[in-house]
mmCIF file of C-alpha atoms in Angstrom:
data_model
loop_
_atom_site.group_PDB
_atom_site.id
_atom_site.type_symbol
_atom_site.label_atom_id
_atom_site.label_comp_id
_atom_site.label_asym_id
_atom_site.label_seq_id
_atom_site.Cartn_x
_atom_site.Cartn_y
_atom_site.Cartn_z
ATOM 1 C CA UNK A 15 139.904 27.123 184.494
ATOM 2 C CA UNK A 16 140.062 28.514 188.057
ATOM 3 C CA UNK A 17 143.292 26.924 190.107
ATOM 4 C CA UNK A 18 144.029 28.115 193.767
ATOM 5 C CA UNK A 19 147.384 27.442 194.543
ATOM 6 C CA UNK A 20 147.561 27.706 199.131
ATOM 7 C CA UNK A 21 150.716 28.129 200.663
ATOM 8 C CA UNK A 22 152.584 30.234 197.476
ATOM 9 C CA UNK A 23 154.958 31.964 198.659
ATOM 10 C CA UNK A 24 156.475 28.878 200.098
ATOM 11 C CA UNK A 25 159.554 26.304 198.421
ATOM 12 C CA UNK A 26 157.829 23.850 196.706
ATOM 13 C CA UNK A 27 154.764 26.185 195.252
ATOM 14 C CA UNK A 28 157.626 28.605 193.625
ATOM 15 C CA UNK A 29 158.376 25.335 191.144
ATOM 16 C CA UNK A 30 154.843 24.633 190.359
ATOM 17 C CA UNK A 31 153.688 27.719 189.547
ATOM 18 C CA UNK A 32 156.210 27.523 187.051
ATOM 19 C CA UNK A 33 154.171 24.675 185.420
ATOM 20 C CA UNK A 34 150.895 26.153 186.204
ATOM 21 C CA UNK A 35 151.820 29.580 184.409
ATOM 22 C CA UNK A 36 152.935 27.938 180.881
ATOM 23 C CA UNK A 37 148.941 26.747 180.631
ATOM 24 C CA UNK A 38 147.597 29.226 179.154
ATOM 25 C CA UNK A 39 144.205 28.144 180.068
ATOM 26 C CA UNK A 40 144.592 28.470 183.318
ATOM 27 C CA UNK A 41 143.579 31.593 185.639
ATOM 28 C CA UNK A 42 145.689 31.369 188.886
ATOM 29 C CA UNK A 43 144.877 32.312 192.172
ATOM 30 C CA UNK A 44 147.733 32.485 195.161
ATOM 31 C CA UNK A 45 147.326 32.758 198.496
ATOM 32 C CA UNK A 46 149.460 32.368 201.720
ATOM 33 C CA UNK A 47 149.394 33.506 205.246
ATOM 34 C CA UNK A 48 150.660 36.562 204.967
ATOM 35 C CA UNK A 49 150.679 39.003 201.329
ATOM 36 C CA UNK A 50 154.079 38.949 199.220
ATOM 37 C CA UNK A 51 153.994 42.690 199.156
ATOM 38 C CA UNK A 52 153.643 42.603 195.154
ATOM 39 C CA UNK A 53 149.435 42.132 195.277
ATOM 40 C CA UNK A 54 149.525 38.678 193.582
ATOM 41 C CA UNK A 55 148.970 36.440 196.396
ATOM 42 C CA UNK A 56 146.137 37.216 198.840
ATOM 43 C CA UNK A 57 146.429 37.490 202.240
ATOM 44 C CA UNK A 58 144.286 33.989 204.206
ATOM 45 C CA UNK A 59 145.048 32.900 207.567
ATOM 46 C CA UNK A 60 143.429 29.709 206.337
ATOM 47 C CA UNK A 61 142.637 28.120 209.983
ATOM 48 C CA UNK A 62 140.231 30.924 210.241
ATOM 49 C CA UNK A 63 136.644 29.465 209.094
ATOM 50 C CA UNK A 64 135.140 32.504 207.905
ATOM 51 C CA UNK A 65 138.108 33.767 205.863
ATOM 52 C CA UNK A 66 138.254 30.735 204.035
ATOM 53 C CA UNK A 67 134.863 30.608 203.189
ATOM 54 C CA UNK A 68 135.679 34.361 201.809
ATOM 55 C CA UNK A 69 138.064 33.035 199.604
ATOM 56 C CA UNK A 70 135.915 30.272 198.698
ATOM 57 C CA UNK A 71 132.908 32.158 197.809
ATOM 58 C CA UNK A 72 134.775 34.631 195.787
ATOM 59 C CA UNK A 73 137.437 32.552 193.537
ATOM 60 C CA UNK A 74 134.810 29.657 193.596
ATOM 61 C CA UNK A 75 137.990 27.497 192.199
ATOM 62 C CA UNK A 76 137.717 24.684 189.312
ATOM 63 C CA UNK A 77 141.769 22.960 191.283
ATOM 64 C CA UNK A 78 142.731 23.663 194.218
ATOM 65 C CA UNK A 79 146.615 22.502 195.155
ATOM 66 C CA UNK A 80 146.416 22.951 198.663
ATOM 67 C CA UNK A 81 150.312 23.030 199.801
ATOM 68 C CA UNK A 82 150.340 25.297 202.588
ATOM 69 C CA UNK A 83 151.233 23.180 205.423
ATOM 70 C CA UNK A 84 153.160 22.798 208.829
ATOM 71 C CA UNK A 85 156.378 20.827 209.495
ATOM 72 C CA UNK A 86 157.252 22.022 213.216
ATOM 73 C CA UNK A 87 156.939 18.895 215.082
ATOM 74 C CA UNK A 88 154.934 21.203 217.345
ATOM 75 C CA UNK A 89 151.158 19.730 217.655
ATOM 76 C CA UNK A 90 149.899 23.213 218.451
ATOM 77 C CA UNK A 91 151.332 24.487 215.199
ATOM 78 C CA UNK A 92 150.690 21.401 213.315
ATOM 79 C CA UNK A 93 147.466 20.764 213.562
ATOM 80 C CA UNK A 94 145.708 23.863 212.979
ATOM 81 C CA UNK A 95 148.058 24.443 209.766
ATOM 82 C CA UNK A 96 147.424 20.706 208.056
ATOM 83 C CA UNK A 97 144.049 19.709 209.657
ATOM 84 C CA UNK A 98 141.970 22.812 210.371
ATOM 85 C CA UNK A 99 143.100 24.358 207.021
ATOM 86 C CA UNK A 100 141.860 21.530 205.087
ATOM 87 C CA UNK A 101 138.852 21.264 206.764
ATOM 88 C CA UNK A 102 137.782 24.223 206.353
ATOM 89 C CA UNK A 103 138.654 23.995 202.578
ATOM 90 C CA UNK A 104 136.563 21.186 202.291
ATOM 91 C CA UNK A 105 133.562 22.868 204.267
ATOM 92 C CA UNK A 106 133.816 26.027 202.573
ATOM 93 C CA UNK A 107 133.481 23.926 198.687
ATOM 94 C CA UNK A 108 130.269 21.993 200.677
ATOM 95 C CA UNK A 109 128.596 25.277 201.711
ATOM 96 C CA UNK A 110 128.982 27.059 198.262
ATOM 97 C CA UNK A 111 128.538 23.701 196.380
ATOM 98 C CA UNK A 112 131.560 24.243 194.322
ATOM 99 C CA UNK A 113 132.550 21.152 192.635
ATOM 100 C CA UNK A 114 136.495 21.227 192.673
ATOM 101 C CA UNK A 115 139.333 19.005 192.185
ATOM 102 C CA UNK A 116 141.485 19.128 195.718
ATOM 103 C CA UNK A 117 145.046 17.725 195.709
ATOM 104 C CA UNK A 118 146.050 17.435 199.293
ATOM 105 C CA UNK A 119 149.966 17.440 200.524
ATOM 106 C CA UNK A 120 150.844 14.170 202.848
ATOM 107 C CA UNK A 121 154.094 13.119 204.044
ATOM 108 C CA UNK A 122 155.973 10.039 204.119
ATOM 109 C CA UNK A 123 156.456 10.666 207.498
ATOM 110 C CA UNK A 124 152.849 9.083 207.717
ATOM 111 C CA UNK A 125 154.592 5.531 208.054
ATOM 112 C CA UNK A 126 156.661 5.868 210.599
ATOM 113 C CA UNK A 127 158.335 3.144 212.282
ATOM 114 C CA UNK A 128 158.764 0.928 209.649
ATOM 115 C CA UNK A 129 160.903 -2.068 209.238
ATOM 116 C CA UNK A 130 163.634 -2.445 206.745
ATOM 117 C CA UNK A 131 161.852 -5.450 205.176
ATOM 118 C CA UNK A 132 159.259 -3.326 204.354
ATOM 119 C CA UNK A 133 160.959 -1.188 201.879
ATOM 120 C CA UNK A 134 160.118 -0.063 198.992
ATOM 121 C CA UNK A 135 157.328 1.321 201.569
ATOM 122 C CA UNK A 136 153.756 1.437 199.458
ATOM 123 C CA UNK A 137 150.703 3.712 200.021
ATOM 124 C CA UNK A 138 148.695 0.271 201.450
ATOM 125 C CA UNK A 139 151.303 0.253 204.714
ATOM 126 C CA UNK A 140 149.488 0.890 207.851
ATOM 127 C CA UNK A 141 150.799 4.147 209.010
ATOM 128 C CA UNK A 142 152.199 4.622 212.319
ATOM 129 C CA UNK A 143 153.519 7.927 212.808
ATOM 130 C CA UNK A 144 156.001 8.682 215.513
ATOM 131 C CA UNK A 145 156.337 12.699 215.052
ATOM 132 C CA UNK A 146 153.519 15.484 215.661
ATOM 133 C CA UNK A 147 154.101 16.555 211.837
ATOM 134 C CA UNK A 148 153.571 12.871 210.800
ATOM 135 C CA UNK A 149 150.401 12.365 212.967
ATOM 136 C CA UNK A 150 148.694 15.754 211.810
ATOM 137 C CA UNK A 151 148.976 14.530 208.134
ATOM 138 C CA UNK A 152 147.225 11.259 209.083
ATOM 139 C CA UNK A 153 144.524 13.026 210.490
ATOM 140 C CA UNK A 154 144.489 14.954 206.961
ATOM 141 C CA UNK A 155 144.600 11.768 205.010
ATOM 142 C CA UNK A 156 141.574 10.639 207.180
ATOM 143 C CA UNK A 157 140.161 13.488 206.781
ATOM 144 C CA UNK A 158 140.184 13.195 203.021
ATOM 145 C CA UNK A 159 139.105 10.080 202.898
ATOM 146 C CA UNK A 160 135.743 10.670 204.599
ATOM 147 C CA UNK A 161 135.141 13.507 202.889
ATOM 148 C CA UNK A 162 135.186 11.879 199.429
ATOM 149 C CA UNK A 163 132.792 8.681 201.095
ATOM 150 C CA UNK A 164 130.508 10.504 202.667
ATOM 151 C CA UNK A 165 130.115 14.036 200.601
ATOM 152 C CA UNK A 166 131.306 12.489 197.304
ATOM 153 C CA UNK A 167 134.026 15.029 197.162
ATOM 154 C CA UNK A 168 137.286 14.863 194.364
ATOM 155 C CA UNK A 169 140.073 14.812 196.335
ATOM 156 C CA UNK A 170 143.203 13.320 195.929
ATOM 157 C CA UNK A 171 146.774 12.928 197.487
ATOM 158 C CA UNK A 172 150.186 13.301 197.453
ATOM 159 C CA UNK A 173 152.595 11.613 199.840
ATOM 160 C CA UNK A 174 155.774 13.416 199.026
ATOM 161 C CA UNK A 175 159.608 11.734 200.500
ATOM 162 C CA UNK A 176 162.416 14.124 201.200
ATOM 163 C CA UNK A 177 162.237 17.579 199.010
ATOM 164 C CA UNK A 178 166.094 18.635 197.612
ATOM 165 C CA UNK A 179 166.708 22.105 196.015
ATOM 166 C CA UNK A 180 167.814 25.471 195.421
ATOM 167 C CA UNK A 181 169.668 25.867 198.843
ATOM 168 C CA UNK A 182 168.085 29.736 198.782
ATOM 169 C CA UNK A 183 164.403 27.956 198.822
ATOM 170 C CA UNK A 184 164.276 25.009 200.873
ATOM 171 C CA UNK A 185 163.299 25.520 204.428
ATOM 172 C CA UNK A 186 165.624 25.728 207.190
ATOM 173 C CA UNK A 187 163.549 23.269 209.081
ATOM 174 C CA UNK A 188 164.539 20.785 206.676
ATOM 175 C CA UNK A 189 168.010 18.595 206.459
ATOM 176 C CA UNK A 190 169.509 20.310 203.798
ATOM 177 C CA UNK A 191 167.921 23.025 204.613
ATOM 178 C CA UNK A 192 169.673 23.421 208.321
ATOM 179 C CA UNK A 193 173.094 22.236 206.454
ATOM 180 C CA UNK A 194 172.924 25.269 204.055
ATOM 181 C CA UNK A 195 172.570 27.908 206.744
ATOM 182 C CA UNK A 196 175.204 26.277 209.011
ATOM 183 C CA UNK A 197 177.162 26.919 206.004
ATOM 184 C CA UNK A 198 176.573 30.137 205.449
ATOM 185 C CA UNK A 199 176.902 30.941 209.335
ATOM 186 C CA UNK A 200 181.031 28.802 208.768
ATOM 187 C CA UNK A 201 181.336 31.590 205.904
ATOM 188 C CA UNK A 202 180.641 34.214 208.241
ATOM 189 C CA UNK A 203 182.123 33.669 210.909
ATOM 190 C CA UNK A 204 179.642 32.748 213.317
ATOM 191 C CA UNK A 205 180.163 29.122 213.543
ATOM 192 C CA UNK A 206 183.139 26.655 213.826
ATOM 193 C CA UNK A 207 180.619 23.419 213.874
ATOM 194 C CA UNK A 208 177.921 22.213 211.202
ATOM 195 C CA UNK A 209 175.830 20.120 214.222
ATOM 196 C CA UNK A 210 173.391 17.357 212.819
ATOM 197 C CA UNK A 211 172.013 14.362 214.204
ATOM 198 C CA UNK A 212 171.400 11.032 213.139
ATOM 199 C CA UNK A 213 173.886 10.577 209.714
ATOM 200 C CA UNK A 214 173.526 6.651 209.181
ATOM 201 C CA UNK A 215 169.527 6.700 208.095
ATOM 202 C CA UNK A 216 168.879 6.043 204.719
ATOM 203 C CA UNK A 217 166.061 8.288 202.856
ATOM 204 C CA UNK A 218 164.450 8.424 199.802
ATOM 205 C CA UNK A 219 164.947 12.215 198.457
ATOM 206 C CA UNK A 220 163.533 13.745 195.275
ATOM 207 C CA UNK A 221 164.543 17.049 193.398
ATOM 208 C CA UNK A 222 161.519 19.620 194.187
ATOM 209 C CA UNK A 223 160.958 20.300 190.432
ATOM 210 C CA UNK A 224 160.749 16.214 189.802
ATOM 211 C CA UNK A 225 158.033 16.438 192.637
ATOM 212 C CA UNK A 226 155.341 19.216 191.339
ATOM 213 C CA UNK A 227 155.643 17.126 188.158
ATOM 214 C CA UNK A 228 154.355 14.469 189.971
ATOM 215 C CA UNK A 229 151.466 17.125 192.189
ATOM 216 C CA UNK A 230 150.521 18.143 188.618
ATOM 217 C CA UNK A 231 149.773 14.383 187.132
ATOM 218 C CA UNK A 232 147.918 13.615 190.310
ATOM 219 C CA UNK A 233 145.728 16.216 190.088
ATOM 220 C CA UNK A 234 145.397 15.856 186.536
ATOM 221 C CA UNK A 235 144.966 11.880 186.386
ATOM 222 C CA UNK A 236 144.965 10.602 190.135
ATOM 223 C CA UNK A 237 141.887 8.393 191.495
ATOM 224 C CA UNK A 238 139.378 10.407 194.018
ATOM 225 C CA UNK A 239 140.086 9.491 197.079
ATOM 226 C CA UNK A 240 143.779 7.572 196.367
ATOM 227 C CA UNK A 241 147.145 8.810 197.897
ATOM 228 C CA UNK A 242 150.695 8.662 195.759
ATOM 229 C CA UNK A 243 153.849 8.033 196.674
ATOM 230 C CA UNK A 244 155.683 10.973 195.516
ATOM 231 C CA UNK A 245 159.774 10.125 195.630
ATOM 232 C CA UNK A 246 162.992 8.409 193.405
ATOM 233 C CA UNK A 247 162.483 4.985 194.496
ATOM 234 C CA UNK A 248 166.033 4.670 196.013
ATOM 235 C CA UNK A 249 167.978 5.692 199.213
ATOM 236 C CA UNK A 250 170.454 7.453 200.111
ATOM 237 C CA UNK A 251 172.510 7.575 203.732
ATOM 238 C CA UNK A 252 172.437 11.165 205.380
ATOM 239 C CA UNK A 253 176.603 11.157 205.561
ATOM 240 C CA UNK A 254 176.583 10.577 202.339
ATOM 241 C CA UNK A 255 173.878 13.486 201.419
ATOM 242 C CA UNK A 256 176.243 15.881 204.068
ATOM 243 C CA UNK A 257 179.423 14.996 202.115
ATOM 244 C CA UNK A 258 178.113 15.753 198.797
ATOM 245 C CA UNK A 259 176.520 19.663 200.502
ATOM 246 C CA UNK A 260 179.950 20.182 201.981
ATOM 247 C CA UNK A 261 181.672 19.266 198.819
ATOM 248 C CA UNK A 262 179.807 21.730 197.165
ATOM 249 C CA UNK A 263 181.001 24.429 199.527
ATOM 250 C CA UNK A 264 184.580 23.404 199.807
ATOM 251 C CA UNK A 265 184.440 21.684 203.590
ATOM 252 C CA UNK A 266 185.182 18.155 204.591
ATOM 253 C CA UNK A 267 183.371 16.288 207.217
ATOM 254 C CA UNK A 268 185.895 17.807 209.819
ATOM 255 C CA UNK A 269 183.554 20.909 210.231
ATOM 256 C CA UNK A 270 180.961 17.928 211.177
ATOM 257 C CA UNK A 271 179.905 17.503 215.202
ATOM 258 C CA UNK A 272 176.982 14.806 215.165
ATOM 259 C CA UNK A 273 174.562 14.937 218.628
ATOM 260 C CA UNK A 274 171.919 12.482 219.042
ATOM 261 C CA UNK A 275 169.721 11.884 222.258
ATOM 262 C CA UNK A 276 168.003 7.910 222.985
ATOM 263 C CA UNK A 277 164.656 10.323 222.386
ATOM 264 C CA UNK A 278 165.188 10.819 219.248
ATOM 265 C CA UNK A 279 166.767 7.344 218.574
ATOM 266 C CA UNK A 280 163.620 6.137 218.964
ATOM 267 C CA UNK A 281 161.812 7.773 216.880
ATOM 268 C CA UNK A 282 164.679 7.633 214.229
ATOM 269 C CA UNK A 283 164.092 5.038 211.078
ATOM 270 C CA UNK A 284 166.715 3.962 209.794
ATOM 271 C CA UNK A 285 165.283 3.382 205.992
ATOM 272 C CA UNK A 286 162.929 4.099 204.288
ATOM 273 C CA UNK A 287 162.278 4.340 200.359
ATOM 274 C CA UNK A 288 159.534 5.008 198.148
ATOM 275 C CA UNK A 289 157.413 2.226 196.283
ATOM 276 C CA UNK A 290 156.555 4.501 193.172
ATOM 277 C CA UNK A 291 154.772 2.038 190.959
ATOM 278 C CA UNK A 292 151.512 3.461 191.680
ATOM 279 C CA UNK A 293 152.337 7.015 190.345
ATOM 280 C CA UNK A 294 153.753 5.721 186.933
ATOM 281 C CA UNK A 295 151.213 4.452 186.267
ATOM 282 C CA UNK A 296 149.296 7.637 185.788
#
């Protein structure tokens, strides 16, 4: 079997390509924006229509796990990453009439807004999103779900929560993420402040490896055309996430300097968690 793995040089592919590689049956294909240097993942700017169709034509894949993807809050970045990319996935599979499996990457940050009644948040919730990143991957979901009504396609979705990890991985645009290089910058030297915003949210955060388990039974047992919630089920409030990071490296909350602005108080939740009952049930 023929499984395209997008985006694999980034955090969360290095975890499932762990799982991919122990089935032996399976003949892996990588591919990111730019080449690793060490020939096993192909170079595909993947918003580019005719390169995709390139890669397309030639791997003609039986799975794709399409994780590349765009988290800058910046719609010019966004969109071309998690919308254009996808489409032109989906186009390419049309024109060569490849029949394969697509798992597509969401993000909680699809809700939005919500109220705190409303948690555990399911995958039936209207979604309002009130961040570029989180109104891209609406368009996506949209986008998939068109594409599997009107061309029949076998798509299916994940709707990950917060990603934790090896702090070496995770990207620096993430919370933990920014907390472990403001770490390493204390260690160094450079900085006498670790500067975050918002610390009394609550979130719903899931270890990275726990997550590609969850990519992997989607795209092995997942509904065409359904999305999954992909997180713990439970919350837990930011200070309390920072205290545990700076425990870890031997700091206290004194290193701490919170800013917040009424922008981004607005566009802030304050909770939300996970309704997983529809994954387990896979």
């Amino acid at each position: 079997m023929r499984v395209l793995v997008t985006g694999a040089s980034g955090f969360t592919a290095h975890y499932l390509l762990k799982l991919l590689a122990a089935e032996s049956s399976f003949e892996l294909y990588l591919t990111d924006c730019v080449s690793n240097g060490l020939g096993n993942i192909l170079d595909c700017d993947l918003t580019q229509k005719g390169r995709v169709e390139e890669l397309i034509k030639n791997i003609r894949p039986d799975r794709i796990y399409h994780l590349a993807g765009s988290f800058t809050n910046n719609y010019d970045i966004d969109y071309p990453v998690n919308v254009l990319s996808t489409k032109n996935i989906l186009d390419a599979l049309l024109k060569f009439s490849i029949s394969s499996r697509v798992l597509l990457i969401g993000s909680s940050a699809e809700y939005g807004l919500i109220n705190a009644k409303d948690n555990p948040v399911n995958e039936n919730h209207p979604l309002w999103p009130c961040r570029i990143q989180g109104l891209t991957k609406v368009y996506q979901t949209h986008l998939m779900k068109f594409y599997c009504k009107v061309y029949k396609m076998d798509l299916v979705m994940a709707r990950p929560f917060n990603l934790s990890g090896d702090s070496k991985r995770i990207s620096k645009l993430m919370f933990i993420g920014k907390v472990y290089e403001q770490i390493e910058r204390i260690r160094k030297g450079e900085l006498s402040k670790i500067v975050v915003g918002n610390l009394e949210a609550k979130r719903d955060y899931i270890d990275v490896e726990e997550a590609v388990k969850f990519y992997q039974k989607i795209m092995e047992r997942g509904m065409a055309g359904e999305v999954y919630n992909v997180g713990s089920g439970s919350c837990v409030k930011m200070r309390d996430l920072l205290r545990l990071l700076l425990k870890e490296a031997g700091l206290d909350m004194k290193v701490v300097q919170v800013v917040t602005s009424p922008a981004t108080d607005q566009t802030d939740v304050p909770e939300i968690c996970a309704d997983i009952r529809k994954i387990k049930k896979l």
